[in-house]
Amino acid sequence: MEIFDLSFLHVDFLDILDILCVAFIIYYIYNLIRGTIAVNIMIGLVILYVVFRVVKQAEMSLLSNILGGFINVGFLAIVIVFQQEIRRFLVHIGKNATQQKNSRWWFYLFGKKDVERDNLARIKPIIDACKSMQKSRTGALIVFAKFFDEQSFQNSGELINSRISKRLLESIFQKYSPLHDGAVVISNNKIKSASCILPLTENDKLPPQFGLRHRAGIGISEMSDAVALIISEETGEISFAKQGRVKMNVSYEELEKLINKDF
């Protein structure tokens, strides 16, 4: 005698693949918005939808019509509210796929050890500059952009397009330098621009000691695939921002690994 009749369930390979694809997309989107203000917006939208279903079942016509107006334009509202996250999602799918393909060919042609040694050689001037600026309590904001968006960075700063140098980074962030206010953008193994104005994060749960540098570094990591290195002028502490989340009090060994991973 069967207790549960499961004959209505017809699951084949394509159904399982469909479920796995949807689960992967949800997980990927969650990683993009985790720790950002987008999470609060998503929770608000879910609550709004639940309230709409409740008032509709309760036959509260006036309130259900008002909430129904929001629900009917739900897709358009989601596109508008989450335009930064959607942009970052598409950037990850498109441009990162191309970069990974190129990196894979480089890896196969020249080998892992040569690639790692080349990366460390490019990173060393940055680490050395950070050590010097941390010791002298020089505030700094360095953005690592996998793809240099001229519209986002060049228009708000000074174009440099120079090789990465410890002395150049130190001179840019030196207190009396005309370029020290703003961010340095590094992309394609070059210092592309300096004194760039970045969008500030709207996250209201950040520690109170975070100033404009930290908020700008977190902000650019929220709206793009770039990562940011921040040196506090008050404490000399090094922080690292990625996808809207910030890692504080980063050691030099940690910093080297983080930059090597995203550079």
JSON list of C-alpha atoms in Angstrom, two decimals, residues 7 13 16 42 47 61 72 74 76 83 85 94 102 131 146 155 170 190 204 218 229 245 248:
[
{"chain": "A", "resi": 7, "resn": "SER", "atom": "CA", "xyz": [3.29, 9.28, -9.79]},
{"chain": "A", "resi": 13, "resn": "PHE", "atom": "CA", "xyz": [17.84, 15.05, -16.79]},
{"chain": "A", "resi": 16, "resn": "ILE", "atom": "CA", "xyz": [17.60, 18.56, -12.96]},
{"chain": "A", "resi": 42, "resn": "MET", "atom": "CA", "xyz": [15.67, 42.88, -2.06]},
{"chain": "A", "resi": 47, "resn": "ILE", "atom": "CA", "xyz": [8.10, 41.94, 2.06]},
{"chain": "A", "resi": 61, "resn": "SER", "atom": "CA", "xyz": [-9.48, 45.97, -2.63]},
{"chain": "A", "resi": 72, "resn": "ASN", "atom": "CA", "xyz": [2.63, 44.88, -12.21]},
{"chain": "A", "resi": 74, "resn": "GLY", "atom": "CA", "xyz": [7.91, 44.60, -10.96]},
{"chain": "A", "resi": 76, "resn": "LEU", "atom": "CA", "xyz": [10.93, 47.22, -14.77]},
{"chain": "A", "resi": 83, "resn": "GLN", "atom": "CA", "xyz": [20.88, 48.59, -12.44]},
{"chain": "A", "resi": 85, "resn": "GLU", "atom": "CA", "xyz": [24.16, 45.01, -9.80]},
{"chain": "A", "resi": 94, "resn": "GLY", "atom": "CA", "xyz": [31.08, 38.94, -20.70]},
{"chain": "A", "resi": 102, "resn": "ASN", "atom": "CA", "xyz": [43.25, 34.92, -22.54]},
{"chain": "A", "resi": 131, "resn": "LYS", "atom": "CA", "xyz": [54.69, 49.90, 3.27]},
{"chain": "A", "resi": 146, "resn": "LYS", "atom": "CA", "xyz": [40.35, 44.74, -14.89]},
{"chain": "A", "resi": 155, "resn": "ASN", "atom": "CA", "xyz": [36.78, 62.13, -17.20]},
{"chain": "A", "resi": 170, "resn": "GLU", "atom": "CA", "xyz": [54.25, 57.85, -3.26]},
{"chain": "A", "resi": 190, "resn": "LYS", "atom": "CA", "xyz": [49.78, 50.59, -15.88]},
{"chain": "A", "resi": 204, "resn": "ASP", "atom": "CA", "xyz": [24.84, 52.86, 6.30]},
{"chain": "A", "resi": 218, "resn": "ILE", "atom": "CA", "xyz": [33.64, 50.41, -1.34]},
{"chain": "A", "resi": 229, "resn": "LEU", "atom": "CA", "xyz": [43.08, 49.26, -1.69]},
{"chain": "A", "resi": 245, "resn": "ARG", "atom": "CA", "xyz": [32.61, 44.19, 1.16]},
{"chain": "A", "resi": 248, "resn": "MET", "atom": "CA", "xyz": [40.18, 45.56, 7.36]}
]
